[in-house]
Each structure stands twice: as C-alpha cells, then as structure tokens.
PDB file of C-alpha atoms in Angstrom:
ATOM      1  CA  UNK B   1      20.651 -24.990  39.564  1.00 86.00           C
ATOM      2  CA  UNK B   2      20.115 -21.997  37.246  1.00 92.00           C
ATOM      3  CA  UNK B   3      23.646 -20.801  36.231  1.00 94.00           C
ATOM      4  CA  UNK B   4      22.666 -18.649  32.881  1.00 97.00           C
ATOM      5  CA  UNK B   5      19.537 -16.710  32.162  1.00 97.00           C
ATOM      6  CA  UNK B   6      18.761 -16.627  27.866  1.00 97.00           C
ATOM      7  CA  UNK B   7      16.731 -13.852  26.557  1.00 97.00           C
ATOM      8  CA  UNK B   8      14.110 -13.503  22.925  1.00 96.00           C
ATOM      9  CA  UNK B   9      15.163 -10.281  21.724  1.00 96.00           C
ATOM     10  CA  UNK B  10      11.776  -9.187  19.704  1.00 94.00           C
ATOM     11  CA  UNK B  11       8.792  -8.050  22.229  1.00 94.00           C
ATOM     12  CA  UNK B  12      10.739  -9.555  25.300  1.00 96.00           C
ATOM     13  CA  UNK B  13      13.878  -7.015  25.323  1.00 97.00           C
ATOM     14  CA  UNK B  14      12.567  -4.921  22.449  1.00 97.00           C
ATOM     15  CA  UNK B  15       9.468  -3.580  22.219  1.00 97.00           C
ATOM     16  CA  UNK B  16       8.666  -4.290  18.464  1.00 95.00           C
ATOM     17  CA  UNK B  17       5.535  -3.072  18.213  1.00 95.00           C
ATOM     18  CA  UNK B  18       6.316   0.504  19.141  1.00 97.00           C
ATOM     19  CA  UNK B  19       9.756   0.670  17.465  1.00 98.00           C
ATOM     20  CA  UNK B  20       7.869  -0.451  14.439  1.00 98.00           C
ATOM     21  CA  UNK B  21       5.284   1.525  14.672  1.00 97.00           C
ATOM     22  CA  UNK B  22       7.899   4.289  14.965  1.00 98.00           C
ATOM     23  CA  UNK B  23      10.189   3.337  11.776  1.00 98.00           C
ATOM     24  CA  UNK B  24       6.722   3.242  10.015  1.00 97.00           C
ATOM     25  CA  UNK B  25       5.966   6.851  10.618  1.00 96.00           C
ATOM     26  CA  UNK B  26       9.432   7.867   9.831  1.00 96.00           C
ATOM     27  CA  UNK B  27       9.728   5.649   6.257  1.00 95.00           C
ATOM     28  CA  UNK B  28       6.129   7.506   5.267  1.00 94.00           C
ATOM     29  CA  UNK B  29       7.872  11.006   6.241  1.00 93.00           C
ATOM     30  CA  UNK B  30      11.070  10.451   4.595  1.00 92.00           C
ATOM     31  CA  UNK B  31      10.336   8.536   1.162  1.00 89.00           C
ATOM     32  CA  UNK B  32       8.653  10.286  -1.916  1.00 79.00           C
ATOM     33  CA  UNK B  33       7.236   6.886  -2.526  1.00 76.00           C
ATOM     34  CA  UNK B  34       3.635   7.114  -0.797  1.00 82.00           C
ATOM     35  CA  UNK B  35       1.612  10.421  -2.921  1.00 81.00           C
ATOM     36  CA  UNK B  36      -1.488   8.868  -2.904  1.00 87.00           C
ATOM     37  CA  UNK B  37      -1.767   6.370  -0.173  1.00 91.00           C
ATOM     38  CA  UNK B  38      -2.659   7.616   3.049  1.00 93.00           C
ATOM     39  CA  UNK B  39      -0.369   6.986   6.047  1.00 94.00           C
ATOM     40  CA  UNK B  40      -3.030   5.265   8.845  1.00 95.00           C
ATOM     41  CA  UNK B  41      -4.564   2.645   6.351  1.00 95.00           C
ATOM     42  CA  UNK B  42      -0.691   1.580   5.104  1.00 95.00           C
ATOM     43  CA  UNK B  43       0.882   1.148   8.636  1.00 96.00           C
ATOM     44  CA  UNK B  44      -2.159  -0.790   9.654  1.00 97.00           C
ATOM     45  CA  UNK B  45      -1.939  -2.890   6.670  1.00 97.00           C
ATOM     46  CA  UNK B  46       2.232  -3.003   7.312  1.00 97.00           C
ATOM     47  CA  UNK B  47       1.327  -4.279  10.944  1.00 97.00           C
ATOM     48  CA  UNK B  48      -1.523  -7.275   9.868  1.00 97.00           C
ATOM     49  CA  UNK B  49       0.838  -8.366   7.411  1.00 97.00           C
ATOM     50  CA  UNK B  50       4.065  -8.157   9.641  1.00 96.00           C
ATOM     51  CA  UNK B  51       2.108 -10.997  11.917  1.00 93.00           C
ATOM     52  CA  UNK B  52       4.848  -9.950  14.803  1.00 89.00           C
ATOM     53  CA  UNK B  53       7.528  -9.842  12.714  1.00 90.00           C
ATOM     54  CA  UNK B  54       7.281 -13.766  11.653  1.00 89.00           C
ATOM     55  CA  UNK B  55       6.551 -12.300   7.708  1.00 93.00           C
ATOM     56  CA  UNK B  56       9.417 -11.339   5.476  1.00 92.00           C
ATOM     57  CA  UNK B  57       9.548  -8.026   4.977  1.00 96.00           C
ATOM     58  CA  UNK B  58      10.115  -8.826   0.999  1.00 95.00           C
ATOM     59  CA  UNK B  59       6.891 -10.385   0.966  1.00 97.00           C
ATOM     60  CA  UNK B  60       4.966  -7.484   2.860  1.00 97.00           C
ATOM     61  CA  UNK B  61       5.917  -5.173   1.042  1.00 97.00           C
ATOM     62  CA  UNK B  62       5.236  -7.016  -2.236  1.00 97.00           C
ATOM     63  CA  UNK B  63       2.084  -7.166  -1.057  1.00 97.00           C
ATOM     64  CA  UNK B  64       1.577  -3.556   0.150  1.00 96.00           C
ATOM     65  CA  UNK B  65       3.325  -2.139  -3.316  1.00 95.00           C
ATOM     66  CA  UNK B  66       0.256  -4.410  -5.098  1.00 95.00           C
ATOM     67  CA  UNK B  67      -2.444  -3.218  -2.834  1.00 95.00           C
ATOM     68  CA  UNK B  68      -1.797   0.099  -2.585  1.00 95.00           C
ATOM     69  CA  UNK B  69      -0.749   0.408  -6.556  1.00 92.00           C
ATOM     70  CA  UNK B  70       2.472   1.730  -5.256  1.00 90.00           C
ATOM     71  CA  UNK B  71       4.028   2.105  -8.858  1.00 83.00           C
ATOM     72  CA  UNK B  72       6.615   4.104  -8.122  1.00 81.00           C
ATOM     73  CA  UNK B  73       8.724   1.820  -5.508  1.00 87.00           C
ATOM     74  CA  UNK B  74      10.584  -1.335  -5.447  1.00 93.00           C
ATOM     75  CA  UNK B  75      10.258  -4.184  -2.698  1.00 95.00           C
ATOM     76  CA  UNK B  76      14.121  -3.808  -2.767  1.00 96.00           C
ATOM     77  CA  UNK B  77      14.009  -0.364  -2.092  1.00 95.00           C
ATOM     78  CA  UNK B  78      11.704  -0.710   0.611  1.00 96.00           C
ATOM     79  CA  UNK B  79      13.534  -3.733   2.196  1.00 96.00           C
ATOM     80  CA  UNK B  80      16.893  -1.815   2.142  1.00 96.00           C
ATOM     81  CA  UNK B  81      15.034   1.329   4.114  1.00 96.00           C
ATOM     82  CA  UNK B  82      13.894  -1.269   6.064  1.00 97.00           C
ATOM     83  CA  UNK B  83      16.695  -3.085   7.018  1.00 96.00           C
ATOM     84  CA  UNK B  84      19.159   0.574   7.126  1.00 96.00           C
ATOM     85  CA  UNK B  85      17.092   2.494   9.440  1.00 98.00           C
ATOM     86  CA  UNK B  86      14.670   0.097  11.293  1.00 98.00           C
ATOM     87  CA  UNK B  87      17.579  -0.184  13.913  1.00 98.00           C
ATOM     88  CA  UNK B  88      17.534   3.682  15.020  1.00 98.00           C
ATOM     89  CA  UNK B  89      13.883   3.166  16.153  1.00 98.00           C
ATOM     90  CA  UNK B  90      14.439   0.513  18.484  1.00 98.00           C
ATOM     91  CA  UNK B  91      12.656   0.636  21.893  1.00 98.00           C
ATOM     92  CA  UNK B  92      13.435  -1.365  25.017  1.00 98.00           C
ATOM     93  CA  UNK B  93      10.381  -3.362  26.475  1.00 97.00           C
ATOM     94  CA  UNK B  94      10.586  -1.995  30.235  1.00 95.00           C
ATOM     95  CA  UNK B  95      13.853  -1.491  32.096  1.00 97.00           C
ATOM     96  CA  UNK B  96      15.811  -3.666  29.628  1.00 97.00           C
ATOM     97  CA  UNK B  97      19.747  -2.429  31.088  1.00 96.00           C
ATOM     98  CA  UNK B  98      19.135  -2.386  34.972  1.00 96.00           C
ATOM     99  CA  UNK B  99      18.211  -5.876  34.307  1.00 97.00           C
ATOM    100  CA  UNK B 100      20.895  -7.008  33.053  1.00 97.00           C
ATOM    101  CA  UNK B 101      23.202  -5.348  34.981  1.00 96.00           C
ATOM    102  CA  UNK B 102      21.332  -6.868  37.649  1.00 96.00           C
ATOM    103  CA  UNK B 103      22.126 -10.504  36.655  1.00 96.00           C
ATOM    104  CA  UNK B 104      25.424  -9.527  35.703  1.00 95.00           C
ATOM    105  CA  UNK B 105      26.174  -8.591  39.723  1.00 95.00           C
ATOM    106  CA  UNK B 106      24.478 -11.250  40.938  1.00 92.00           C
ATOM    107  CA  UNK B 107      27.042 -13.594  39.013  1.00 93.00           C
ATOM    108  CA  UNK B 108      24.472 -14.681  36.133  1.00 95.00           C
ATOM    109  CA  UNK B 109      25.502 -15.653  32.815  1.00 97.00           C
ATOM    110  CA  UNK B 110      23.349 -13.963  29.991  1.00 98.00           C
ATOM    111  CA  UNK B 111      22.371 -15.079  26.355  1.00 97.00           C
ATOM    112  CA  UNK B 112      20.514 -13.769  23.599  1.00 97.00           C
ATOM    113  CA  UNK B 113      18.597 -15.589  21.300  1.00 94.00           C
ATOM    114  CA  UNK B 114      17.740 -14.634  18.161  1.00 90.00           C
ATOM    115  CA  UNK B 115      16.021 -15.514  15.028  1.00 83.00           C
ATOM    116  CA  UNK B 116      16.391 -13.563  11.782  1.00 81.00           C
ATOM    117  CA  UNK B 117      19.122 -12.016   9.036  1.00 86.00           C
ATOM    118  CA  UNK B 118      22.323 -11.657  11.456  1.00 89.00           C
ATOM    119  CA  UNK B 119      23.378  -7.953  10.501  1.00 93.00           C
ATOM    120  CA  UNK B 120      19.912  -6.315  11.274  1.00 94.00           C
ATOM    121  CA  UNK B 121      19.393  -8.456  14.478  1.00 94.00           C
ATOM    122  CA  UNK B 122      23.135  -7.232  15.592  1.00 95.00           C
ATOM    123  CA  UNK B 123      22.281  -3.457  14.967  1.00 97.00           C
ATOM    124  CA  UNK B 124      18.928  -4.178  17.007  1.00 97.00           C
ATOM    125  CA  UNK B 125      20.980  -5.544  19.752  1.00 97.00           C
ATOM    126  CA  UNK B 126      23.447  -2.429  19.605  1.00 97.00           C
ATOM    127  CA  UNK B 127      20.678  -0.137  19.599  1.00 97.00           C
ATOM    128  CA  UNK B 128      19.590  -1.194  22.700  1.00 97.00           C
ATOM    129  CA  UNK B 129      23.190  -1.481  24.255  1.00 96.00           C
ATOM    130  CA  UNK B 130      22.330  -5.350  25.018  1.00 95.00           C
ATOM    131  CA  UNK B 131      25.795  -6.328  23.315  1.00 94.00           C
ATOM    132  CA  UNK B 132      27.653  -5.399  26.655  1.00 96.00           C
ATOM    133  CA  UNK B 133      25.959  -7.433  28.553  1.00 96.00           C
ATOM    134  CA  UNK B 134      25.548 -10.431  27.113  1.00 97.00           C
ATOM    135  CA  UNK B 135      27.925 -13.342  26.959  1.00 96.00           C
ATOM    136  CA  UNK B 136      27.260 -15.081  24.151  1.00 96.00           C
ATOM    137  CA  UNK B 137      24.640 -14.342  21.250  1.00 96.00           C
ATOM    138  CA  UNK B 138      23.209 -16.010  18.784  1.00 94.00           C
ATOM    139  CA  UNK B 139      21.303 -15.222  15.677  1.00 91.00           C
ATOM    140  CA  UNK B 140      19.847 -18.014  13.403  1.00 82.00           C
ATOM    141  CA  UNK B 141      17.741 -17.495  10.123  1.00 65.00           C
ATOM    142  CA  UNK B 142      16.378 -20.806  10.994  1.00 61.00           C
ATOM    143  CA  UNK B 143      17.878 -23.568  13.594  1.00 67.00           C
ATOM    144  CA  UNK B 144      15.855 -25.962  15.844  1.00 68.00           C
ATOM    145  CA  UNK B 145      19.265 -26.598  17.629  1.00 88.00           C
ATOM    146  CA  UNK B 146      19.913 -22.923  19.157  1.00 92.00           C
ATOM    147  CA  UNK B 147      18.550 -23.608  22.778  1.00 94.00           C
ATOM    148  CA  UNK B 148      21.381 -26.489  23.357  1.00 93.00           C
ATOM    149  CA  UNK B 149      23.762 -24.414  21.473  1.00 94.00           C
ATOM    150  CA  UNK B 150      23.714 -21.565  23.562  1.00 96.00           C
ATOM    151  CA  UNK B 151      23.883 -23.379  26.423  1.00 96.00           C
ATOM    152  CA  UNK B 152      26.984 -25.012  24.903  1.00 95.00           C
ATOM    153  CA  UNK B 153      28.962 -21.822  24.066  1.00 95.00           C
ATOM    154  CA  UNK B 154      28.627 -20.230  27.668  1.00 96.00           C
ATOM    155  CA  UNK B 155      29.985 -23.973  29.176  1.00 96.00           C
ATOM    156  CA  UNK B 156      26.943 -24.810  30.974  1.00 96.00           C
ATOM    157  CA  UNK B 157      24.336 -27.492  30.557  1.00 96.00           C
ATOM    158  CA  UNK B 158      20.852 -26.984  29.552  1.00 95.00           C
ATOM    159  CA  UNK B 159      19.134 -27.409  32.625  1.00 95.00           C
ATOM    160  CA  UNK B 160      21.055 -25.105  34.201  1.00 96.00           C
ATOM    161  CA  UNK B 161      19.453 -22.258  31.946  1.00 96.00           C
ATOM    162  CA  UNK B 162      16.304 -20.060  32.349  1.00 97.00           C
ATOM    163  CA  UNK B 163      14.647 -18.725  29.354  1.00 97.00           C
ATOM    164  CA  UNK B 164      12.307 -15.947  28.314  1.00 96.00           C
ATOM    165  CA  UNK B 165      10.459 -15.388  25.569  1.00 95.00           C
ATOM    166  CA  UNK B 166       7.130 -14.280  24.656  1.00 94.00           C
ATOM    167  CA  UNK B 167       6.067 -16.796  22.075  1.00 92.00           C
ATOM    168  CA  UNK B 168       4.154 -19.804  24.022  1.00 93.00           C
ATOM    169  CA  UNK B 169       5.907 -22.376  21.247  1.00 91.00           C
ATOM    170  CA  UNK B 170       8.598 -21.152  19.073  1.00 90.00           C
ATOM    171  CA  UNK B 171       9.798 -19.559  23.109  1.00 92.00           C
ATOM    172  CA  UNK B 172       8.364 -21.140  25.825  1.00 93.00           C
ATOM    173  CA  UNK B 173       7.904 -25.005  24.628  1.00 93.00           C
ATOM    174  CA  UNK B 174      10.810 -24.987  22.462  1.00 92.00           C
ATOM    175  CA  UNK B 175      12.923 -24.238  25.555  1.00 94.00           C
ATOM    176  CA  UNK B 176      11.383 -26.484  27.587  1.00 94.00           C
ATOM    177  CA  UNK B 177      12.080 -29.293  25.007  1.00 93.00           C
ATOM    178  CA  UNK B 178      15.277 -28.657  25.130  1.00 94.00           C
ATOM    179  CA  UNK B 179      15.548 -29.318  28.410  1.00 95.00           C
ATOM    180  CA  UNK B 180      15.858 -25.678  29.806  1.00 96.00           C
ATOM    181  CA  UNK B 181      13.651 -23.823  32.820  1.00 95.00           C
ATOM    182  CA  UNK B 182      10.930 -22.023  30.472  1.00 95.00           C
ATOM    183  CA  UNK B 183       9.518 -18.271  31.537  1.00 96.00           C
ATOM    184  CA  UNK B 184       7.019 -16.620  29.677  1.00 95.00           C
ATOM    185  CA  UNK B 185       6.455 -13.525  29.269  1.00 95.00           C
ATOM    186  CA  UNK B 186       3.195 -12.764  28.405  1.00 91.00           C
ATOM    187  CA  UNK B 187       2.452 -11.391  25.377  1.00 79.00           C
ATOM    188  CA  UNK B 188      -0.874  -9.789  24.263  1.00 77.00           C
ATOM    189  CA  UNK B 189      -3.174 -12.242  21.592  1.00 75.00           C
ATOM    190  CA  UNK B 190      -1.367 -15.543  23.378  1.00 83.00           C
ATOM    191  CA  UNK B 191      -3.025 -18.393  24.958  1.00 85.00           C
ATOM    192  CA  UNK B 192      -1.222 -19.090  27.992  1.00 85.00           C
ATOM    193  CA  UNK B 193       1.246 -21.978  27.413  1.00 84.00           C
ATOM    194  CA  UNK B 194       1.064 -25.089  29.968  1.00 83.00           C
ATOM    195  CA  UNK B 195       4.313 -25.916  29.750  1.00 83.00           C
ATOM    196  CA  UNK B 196       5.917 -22.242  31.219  1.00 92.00           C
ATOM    197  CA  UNK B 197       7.995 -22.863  33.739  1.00 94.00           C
ATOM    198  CA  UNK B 198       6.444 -19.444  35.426  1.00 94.00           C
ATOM    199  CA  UNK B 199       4.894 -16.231  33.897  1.00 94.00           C
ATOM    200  CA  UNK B 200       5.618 -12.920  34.255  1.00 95.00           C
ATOM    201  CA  UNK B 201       4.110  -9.605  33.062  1.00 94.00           C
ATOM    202  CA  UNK B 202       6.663  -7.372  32.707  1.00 94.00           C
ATOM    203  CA  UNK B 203      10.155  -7.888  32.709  1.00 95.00           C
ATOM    204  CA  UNK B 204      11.581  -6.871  36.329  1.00 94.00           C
ATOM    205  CA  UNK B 205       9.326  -9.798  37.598  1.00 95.00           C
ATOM    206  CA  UNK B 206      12.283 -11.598  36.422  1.00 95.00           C
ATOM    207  CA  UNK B 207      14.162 -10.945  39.626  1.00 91.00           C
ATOM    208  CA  UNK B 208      11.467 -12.634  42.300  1.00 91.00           C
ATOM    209  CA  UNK B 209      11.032 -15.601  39.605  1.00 92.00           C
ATOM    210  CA  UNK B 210      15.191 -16.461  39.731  1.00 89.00           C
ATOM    211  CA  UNK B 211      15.105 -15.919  43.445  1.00 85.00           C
ATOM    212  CA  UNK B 212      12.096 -18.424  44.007  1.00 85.00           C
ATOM    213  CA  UNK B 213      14.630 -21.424  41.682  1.00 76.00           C
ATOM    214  CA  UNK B 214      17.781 -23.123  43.074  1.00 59.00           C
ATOM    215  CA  UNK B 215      20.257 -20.525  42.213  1.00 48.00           C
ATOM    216  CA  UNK B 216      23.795 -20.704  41.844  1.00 45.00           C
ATOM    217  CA  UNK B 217      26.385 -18.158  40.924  1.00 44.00           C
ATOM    218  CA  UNK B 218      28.995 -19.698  39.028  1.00 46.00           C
ATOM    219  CA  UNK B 219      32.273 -18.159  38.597  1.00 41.00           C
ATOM    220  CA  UNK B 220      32.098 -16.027  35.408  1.00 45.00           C
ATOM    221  CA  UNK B 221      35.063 -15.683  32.582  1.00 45.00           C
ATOM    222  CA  UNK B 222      37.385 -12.483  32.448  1.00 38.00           C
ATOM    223  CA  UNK B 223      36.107 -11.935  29.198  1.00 41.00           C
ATOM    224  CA  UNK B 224      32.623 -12.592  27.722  1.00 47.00           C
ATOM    225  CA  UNK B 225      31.983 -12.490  23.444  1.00 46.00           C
ATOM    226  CA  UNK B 226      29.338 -12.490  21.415  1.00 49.00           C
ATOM    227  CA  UNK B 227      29.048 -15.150  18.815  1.00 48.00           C
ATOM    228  CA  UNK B 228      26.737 -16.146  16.124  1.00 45.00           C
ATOM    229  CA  UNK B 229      25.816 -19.445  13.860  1.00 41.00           C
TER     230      UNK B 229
END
C-alpha cells in the first residue's frame, strides 16, 4: 500500500528548461560581461552544454568563457550569478501546489528528492513554495542510498512509496531498485523506460495513477520538517 508519494525536483516540479532559459536572458541583460558575443548563439551553447542540468555549471562556463573569448569574466563570477539569482527564475512544471495540497488532504506523505549543492536546491524549492508541503527533503551532491533514506526519515518502508521523476534511470530504475512503485514522467529526448511502474504526461495525471494502486492513508505527524544529508 502506497503511504508516501516522493517527487524529482528538476523538470518534474520545476520546469528547468524555461526557468533557465529565463535566468539566461536576465544574466545577458544584467552583466557588462557579454560586448561582443551575441545573446541567441551563447544561451544555445549554455543549454547543449548544460545537458539538463547534469553539467557543472563551473565547467560550462569554462567552456563558454573559452569559446566565446570572453576575456573579461571569471567562471567564479559567473557561477556566483548563477547560483545568487538562478532561484528568482524558477518556474513550476504544471499545477505544482494544487497537487500537493491535494495529497496532503488525501492523507499522503510527500518527499522531495534532490540531487545537487544543498543551498541552491533549497532556494529552488522555496521559490516554488514546495517547502510547505513536503515532509521530509533531501538534497545529495551524490548518494546511491537516497531512495531508502527518504523512505526511512518519513517512517515508512520502501514499498510503500511512489516516485516520480523524469529521468528513465537516475529516476525511474533507480527507484524501482530500491524497491519503490516507479512513475515516470515523460520527458522530451527519453526512451521510454520498461521498468516505470506507469507513465504520465503531465503532472495532474498523478491523481488517477494513485487512485488506480492500493492506497492507504496513514495517520500523518503534527509536525512535518525538512531535512537534508
């Protein structure tokens, strides 16, 4: 029985691609750093390099500042414009809030997964107001062991917990390995994964997925935190 519901926060709750996309066209506005290179050609290039945000920033903008003879800026520079203001771009994917106030009144427990550097990843999260309705969070530079430690934070056991994600491995299949219901959300340039649980296009799908599984509605804590490893 399904007792918690887990969430990927980049291009499942946030739309990363157009709050990118945004914080690029702002950076280019605001900094004096980009005289001679023309806006279209260095967001595109931004983007490629990115690959969906699985690039370190440090490295793509190494790369742009070499390619674009960018002699008057710094990677850290960059990076810290990056990492301050990214976070005031940030677009839900969908109907992110009635969601999860959804599965909050139907008696759901609700966790966010989330890989990357914990500070920007929190102000991503606040941005979006997903901090007040989530019951536990965590974000991990790097840690295979997140899906069964989630599960262990909010008391439950692993196969009691749906998650989402649009990535058909580091998402999907590492959830399922873990032992948890898998749900895909499908995610433009993806093969589709054989091991999702079920697939949905867009996120209110959600709702008709959990009703077709065995739930229950456990009995939820007065108070619900956020943590992070």
């Amino acid at each position: 029985m399904i007792k918690a519901v887990c969430f990927d926060l980049d291009n499942t709750l946030l739309d990363r691609d157009k709050s990118l996309h945004s914080f690029l066209e702002d950076q280019y506005a605001r900094l004096n750093m980009f005289d001679h290179v023309e806006k279209d050609p260095f967001m595109d290039r931004f983007i490629e390099l990115d690959d969906r945000g699985y690039v370190w920033k440090d490295i793509v903008y190494e790369t742009l500042i070499r390619e674009f003879d960018m002699r008057g800026c710094t990677i850290e520079e960059l990076l810290s414009d990056y990492l301050t203001h990214f976070h005031h771009h940030c677009i839900p994917l969908g109907p992110v809030e009635e969601v999860l106030k959804e599965l909050r009144a139907r008696g759901m427990l609700i966790g966010i997964i989330s890989n990357g550097f914990h500070q920007f990843q929190s102000d991503n999260l606040k941005a979006l107001s997903i901090h007040l309705y989530a019951h536990t969070i965590l974000i991990s530079e790097s840690d295979k062991r997140i899906f069964q430690s989630i599960a262990g934070k909010m008391g439950v056991k692993v196969k009691e917990c749906a998650f989402m994600g649009d990535h058909p491995i580091n998402d999907v299949k590492g959830a399922k390995d873990a032992g948890m219901t898998s749900i895909w959300l499908r995610g433009d340039g993806y093969s589709v994964p054989d091991h999702a649980d079920a697939i949905i296009d867009q996120l209110p799908e959600l709702m008709g997925v959990l009703r077709n599984l065995d739930v229950e509605r456990p009995i939820l804590p007065r108070h619900h935190s956020s943590e992070s490893i």
